[in-house]
Tab-separated table of C-alpha atoms and ligand atoms in Angstrom:
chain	number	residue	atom	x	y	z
A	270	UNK	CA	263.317	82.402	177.569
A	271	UNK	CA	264.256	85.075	174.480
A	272	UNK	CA	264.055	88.796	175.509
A	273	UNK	CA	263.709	90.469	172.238
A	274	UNK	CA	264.487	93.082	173.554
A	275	UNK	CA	267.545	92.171	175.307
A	276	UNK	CA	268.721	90.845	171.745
A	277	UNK	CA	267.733	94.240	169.723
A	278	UNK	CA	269.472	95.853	172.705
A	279	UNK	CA	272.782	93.730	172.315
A	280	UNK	CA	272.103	94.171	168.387
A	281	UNK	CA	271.934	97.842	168.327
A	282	UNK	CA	275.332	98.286	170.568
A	283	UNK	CA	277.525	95.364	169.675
A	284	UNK	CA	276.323	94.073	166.826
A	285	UNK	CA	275.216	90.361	167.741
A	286	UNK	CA	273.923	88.529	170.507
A	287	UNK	CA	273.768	84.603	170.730
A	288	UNK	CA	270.278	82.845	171.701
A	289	UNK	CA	271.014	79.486	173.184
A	290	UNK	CA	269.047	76.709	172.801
A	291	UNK	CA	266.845	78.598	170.757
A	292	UNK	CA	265.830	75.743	168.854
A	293	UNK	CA	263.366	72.935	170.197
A	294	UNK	CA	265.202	69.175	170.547
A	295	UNK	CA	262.477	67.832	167.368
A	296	UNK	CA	263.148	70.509	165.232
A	297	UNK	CA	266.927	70.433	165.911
A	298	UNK	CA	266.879	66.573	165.032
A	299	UNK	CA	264.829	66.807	161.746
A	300	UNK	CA	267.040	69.805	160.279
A	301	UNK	CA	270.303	67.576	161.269
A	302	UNK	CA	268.778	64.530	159.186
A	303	UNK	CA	268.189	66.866	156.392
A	304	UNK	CA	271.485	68.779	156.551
A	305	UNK	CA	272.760	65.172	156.354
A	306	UNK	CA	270.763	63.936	153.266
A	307	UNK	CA	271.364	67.451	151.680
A	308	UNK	CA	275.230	67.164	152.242
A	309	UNK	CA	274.880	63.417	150.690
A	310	UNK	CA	273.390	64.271	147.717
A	311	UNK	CA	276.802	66.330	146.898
A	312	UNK	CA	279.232	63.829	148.548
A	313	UNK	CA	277.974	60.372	147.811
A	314	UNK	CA	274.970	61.005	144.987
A	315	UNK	CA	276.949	63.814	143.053
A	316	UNK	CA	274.474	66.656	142.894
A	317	UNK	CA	276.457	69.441	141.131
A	318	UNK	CA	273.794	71.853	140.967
A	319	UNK	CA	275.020	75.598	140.826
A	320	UNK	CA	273.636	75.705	144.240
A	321	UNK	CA	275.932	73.468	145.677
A	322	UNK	CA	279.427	75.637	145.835
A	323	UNK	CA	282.865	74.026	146.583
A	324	UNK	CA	286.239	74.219	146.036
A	325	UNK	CA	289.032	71.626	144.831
A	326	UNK	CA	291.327	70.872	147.585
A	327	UNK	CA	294.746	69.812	146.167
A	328	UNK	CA	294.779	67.139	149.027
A	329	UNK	CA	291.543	65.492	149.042
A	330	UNK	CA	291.060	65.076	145.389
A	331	UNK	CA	286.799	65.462	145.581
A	332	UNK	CA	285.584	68.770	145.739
A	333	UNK	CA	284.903	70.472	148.996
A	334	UNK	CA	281.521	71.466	149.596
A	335	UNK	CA	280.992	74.847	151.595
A	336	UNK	CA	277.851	76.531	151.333
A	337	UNK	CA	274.626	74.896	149.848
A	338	UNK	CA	272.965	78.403	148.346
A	339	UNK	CA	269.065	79.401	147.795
A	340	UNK	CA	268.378	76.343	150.517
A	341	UNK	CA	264.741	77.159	150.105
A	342	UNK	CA	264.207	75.234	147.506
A	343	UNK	CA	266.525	72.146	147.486
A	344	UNK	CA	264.799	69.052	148.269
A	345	UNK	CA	264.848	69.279	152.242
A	346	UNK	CA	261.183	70.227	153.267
A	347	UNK	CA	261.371	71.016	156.893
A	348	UNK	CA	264.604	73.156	156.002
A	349	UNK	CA	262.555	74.826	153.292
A	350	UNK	CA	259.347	75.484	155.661
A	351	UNK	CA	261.608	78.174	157.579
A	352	UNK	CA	261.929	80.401	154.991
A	353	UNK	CA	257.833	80.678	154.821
A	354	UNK	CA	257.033	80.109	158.602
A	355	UNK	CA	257.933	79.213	161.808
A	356	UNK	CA	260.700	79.956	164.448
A	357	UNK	CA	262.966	82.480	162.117
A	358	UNK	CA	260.277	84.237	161.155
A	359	UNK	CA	258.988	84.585	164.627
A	360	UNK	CA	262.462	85.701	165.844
A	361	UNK	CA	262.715	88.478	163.255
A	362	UNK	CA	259.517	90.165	163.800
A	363	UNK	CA	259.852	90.082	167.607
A	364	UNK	CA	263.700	91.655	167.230
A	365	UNK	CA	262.756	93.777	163.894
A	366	UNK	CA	259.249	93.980	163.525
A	367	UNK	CA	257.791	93.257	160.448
A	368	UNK	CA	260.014	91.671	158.329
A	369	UNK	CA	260.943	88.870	155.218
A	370	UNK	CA	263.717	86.573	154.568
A	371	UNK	CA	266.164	88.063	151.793
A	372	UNK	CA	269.050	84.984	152.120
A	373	UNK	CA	268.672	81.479	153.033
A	374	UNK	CA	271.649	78.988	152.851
A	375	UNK	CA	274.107	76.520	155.186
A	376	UNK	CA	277.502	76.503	155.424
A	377	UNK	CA	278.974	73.458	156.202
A	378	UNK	CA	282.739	73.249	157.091
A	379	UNK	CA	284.167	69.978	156.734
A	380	UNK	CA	287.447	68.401	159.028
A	381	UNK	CA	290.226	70.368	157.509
A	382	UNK	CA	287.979	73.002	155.405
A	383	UNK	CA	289.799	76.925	155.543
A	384	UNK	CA	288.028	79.392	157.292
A	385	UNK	CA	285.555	82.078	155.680
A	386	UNK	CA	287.355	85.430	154.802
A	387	UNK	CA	286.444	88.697	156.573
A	388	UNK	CA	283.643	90.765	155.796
A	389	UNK	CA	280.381	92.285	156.394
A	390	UNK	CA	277.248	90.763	154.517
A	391	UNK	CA	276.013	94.533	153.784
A	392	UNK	CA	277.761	97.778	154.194
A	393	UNK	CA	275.258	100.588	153.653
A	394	UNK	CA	271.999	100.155	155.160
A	395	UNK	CA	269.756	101.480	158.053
A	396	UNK	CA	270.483	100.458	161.906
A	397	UNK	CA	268.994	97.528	162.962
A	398	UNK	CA	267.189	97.093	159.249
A	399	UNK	CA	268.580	93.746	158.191
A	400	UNK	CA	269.919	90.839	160.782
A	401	UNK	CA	271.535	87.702	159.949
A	402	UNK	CA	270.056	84.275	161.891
A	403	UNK	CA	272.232	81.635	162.076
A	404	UNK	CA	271.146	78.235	163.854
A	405	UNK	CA	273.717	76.272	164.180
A	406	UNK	CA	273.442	72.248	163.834
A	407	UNK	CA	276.690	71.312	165.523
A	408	UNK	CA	278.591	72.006	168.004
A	409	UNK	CA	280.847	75.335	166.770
A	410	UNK	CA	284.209	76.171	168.864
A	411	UNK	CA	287.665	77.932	168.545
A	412	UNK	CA	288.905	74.251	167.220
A	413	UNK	CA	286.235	73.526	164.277
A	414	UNK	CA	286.325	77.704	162.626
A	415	UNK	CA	283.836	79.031	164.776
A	416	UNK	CA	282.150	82.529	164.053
A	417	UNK	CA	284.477	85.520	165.004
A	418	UNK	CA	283.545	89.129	165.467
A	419	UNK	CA	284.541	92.526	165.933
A	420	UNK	CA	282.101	93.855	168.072
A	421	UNK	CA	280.820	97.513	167.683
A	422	UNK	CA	282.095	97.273	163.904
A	423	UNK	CA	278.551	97.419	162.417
A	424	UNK	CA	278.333	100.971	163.299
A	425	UNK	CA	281.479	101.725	161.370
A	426	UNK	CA	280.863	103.485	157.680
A	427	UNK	CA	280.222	101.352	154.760
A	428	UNK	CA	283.403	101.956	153.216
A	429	UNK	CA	285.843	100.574	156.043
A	430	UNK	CA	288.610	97.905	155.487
A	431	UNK	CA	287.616	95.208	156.394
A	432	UNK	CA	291.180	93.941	157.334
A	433	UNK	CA	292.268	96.488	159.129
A	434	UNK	CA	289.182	96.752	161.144
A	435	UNK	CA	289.774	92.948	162.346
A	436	UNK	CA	294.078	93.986	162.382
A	437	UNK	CA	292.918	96.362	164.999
A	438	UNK	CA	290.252	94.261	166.823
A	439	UNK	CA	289.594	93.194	169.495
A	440	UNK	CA	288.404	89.763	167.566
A	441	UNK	CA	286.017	87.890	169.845
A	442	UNK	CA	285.279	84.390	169.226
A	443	UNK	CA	281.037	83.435	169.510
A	444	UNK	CA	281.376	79.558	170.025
A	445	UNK	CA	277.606	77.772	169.714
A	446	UNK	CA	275.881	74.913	170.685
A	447	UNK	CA	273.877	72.317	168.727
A	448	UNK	CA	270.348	74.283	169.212
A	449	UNK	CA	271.648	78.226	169.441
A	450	UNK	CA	270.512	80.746	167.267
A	451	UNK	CA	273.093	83.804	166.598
A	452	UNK	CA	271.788	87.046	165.470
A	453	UNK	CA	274.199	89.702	164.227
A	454	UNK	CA	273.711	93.158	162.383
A	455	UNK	CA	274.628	92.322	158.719
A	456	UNK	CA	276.967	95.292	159.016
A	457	UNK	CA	278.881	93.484	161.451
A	458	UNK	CA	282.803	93.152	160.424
A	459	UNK	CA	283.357	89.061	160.774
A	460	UNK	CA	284.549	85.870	159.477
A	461	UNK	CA	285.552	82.094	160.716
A	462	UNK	CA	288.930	80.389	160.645
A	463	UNK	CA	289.776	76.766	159.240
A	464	UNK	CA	288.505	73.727	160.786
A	465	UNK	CA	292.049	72.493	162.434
A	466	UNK	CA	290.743	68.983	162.062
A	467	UNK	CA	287.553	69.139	164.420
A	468	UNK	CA	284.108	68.020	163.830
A	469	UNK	CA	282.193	68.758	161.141
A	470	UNK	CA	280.304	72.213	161.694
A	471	UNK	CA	277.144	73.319	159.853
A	472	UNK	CA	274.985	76.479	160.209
A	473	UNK	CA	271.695	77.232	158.637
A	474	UNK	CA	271.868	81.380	157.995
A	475	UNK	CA	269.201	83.388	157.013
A	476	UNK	CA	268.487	87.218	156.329
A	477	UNK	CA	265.625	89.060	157.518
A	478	UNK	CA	265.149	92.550	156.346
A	479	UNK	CA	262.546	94.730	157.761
A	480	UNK	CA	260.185	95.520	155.500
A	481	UNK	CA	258.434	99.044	155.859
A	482	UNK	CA	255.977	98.261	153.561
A	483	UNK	CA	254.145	95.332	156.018
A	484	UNK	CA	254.382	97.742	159.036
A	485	UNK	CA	250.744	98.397	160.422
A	486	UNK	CA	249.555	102.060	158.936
A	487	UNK	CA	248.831	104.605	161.549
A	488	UNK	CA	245.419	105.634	160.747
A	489	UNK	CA	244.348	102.453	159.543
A	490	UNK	CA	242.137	102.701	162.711
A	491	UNK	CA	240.716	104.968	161.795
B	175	NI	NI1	278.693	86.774	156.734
């Protein structure tokens, strides 16, 4: 069972927590056929949509694709139903409150693909105000560029190197499971190393702000 407030707890003083097997069996299976069908469309039906964003890799002669952007509304309906309803949505309000999705996309790192560079999604906003949810789809480890953190670093001030806030650590490594949800503070300082030559590893990652504006009103009781 989820404690929400176990994660807002873990949240609010290091920055992340991981949820395991978050994500019913069903719903894990249908998102994996999509992510599939989605990641076909690019590799075998040559979708070039400025959604789809990759990179040329000297060595491989096709284009890389990395991240599939504004996943919402690519052609992947039970994908798509998450940013309107269900499981994230349920998530955010119990750890946030009220709440709305501001970012929906999946990153998909391919045997071989490099690593993401540090950063933090957002810099300058409130504690606890925006979290990232990532489910992952595959199996994510040390070997395949798994999500790394430096935990604590979302309270640092918006204007810190990112660099030499991961030079001076400590880095901790947040391997997943097919099925886990990961949470993290968008201010978090983080970033993911190359795939050595491992399995493929996706993620589905979605923002949730909190949104003052849907919070109940005090005298509405009244
Ligand atoms: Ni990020």
């Amino acid at each position: 069972m989820i404690d929400p407030s176990l994660t807002l707890r873990d949240i609010t003083e290091v920055g992340y927590a991981t949820l395991p097997g978050a994500l019913p069996a069903p719903l894990l299976e249908a998102l994996r056929q999509e992510a599939d069908q989605l990641i076909e469309a690019f590799t075998v039906h040559g979708e070039r949509s400025s959604d789809f964003w990759s990179y040329d890799d000297p060595k491989r002669g096709n284009p890389v694709l990395y991240r599939i952007h504004n996943l919402e509304r690519q052609s992947a309906q039970r994908i798509a139903s998450l940013y309107e309803t269900g499981i994230l949505h349920e998530l955010a309000q119990a750890i946030i409150g009220p709440s709305r999705p501001t970012a929906y996309a999946m990153v998909t790192k391919v045997p071989g693909a490099a690593g993401v560079p540090w950063h933090r999604d957002r810099a300058t906003v409130e504690n606890s105000a925006i979290i990232n949810l990532s489910i992952y789809l595959d199996k994510s480890t040390e070997e395949n560029g798994c999500l790394e953190v430096v935990p604590g670093s979302h309270r640092l001030p918006g204007y810190v190197d990112v660099e030499a806030t991961r030079a001076q650590g400590p880095v901790v490594a947040v391997p997943a499971e097919p099925g886990d949800i990961v949470v993290h503070d968008v201010r978090l300082v983080h970033g993911s190393g190359d795939n050595e030559n491992g399995p493929v590893r996706r993620s589905i990652i979605a923002e949730f702000a909190a949104d003052p504006l849907l919070r109940p009103s005090e005298g509405a009781s009244r």
